[in-house]
PDB file of C-alpha atoms in Angstrom:
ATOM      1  CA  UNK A  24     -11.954   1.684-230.013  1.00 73.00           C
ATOM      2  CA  UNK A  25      -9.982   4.752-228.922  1.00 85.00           C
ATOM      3  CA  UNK A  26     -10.647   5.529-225.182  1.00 91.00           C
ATOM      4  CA  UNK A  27      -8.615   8.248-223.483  1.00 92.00           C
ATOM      5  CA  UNK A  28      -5.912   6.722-221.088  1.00 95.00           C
ATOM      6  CA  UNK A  29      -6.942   8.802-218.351  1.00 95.00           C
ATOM      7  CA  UNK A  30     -10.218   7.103-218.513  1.00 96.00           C
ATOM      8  CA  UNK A  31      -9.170   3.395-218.427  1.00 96.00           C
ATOM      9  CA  UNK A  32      -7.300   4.383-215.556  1.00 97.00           C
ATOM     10  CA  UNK A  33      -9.959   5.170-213.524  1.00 97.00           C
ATOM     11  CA  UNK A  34     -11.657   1.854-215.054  1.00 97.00           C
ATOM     12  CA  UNK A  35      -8.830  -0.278-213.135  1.00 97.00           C
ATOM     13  CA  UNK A  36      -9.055   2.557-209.881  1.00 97.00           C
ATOM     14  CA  UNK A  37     -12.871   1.881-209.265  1.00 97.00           C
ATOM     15  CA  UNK A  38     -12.197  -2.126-209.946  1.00 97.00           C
ATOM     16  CA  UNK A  39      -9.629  -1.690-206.730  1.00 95.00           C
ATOM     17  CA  UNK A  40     -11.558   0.846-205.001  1.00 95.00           C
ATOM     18  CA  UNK A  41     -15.234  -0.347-204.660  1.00 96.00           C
ATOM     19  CA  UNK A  42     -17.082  -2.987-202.326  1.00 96.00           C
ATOM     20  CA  UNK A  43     -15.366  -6.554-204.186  1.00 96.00           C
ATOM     21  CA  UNK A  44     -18.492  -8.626-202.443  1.00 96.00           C
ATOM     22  CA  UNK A  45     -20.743  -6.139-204.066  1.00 96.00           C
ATOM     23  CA  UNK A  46     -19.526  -6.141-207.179  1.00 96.00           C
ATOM     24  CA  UNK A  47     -18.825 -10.082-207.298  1.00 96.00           C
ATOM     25  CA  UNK A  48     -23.019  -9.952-207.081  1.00 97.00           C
ATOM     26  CA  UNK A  49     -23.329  -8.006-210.371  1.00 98.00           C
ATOM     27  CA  UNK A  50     -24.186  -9.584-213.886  1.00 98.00           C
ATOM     28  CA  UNK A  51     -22.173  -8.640-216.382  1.00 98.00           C
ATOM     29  CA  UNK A  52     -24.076  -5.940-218.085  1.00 98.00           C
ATOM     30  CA  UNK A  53     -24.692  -4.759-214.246  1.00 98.00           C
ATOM     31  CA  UNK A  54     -21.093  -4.840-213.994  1.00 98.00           C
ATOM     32  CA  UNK A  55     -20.380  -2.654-217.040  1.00 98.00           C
ATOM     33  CA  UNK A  56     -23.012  -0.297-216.106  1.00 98.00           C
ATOM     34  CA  UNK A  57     -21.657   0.590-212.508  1.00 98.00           C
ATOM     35  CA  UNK A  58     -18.255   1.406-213.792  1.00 98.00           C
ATOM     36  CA  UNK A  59     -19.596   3.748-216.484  1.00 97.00           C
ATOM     37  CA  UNK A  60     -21.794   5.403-213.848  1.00 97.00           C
ATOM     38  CA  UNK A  61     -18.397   5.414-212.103  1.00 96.00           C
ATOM     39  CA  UNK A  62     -16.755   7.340-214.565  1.00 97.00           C
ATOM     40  CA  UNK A  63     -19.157   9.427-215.017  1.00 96.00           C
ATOM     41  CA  UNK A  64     -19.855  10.787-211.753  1.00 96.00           C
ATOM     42  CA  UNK A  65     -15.739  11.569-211.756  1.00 94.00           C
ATOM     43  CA  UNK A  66     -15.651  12.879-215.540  1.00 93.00           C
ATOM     44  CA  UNK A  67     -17.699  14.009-219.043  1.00 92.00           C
ATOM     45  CA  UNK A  68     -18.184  11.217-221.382  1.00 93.00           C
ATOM     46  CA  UNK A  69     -19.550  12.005-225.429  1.00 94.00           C
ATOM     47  CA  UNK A  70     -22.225   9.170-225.903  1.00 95.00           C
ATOM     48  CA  UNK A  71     -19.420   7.491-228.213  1.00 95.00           C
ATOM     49  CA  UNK A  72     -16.808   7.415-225.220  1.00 94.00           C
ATOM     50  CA  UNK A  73     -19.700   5.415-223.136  1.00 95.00           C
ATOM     51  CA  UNK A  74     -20.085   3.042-226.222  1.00 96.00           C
ATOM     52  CA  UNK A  75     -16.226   2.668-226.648  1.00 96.00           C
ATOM     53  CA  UNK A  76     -16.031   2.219-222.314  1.00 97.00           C
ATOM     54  CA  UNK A  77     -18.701  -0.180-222.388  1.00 98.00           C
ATOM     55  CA  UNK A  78     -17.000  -2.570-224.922  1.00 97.00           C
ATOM     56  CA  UNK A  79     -13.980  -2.167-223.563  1.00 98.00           C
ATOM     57  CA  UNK A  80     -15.255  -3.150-219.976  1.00 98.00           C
ATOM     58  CA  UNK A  81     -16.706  -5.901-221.318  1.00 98.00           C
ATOM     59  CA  UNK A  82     -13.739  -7.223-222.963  1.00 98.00           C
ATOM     60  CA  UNK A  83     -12.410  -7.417-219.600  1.00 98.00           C
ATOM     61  CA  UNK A  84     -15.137  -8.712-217.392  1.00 98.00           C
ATOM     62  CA  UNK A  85     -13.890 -11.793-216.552  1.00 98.00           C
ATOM     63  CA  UNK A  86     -10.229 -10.063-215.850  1.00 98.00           C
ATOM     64  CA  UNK A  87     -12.150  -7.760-213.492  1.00 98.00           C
ATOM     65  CA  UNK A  88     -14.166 -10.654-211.979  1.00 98.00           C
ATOM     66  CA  UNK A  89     -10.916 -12.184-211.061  1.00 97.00           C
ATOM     67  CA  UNK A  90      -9.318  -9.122-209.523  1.00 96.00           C
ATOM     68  CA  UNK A  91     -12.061  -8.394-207.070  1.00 96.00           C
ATOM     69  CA  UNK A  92     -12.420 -11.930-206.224  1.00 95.00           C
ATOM     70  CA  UNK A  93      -8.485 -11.808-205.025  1.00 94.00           C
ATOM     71  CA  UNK A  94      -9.475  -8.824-202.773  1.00 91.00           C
ATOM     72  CA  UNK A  95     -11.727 -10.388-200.984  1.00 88.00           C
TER      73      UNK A  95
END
């Protein structure tokens, strides 16, 4: 998996940035979706970049989970 850094930057600056309670209410592949729509609102991805962001999201899911749920 080789994701730009700029890009799982913004990963972590949406995580902090968007409505916790709302995202707290999303499955996982809900989750994962709504970041990469995210991202790519804010900048290009190549269909391989969404594949590599996707996986690497949902490596991290339960990281994520747990970092919203403290900003609540």
């Amino acid at each position: 998996m080789d994701l730009d850094i700029k890009i799982i930057r913004m990963v972590w600056a949406f995580v902090e940035t968007l409505n916790p309670s709302s995202l707290l209410k999303l499955s996982d592949i809900e989750l994962i979706q709504k970041l990469i729509n995210e991202i790519e609102r804010a900048s290009f991805l190549s269909p391989e970049d969404s594949q590599n962001l996707s996986k690497y999201i949902g490596s991290r899911t339960p990281l994520i989970r747990d970092l919203v749920d403290t900003q609540l």
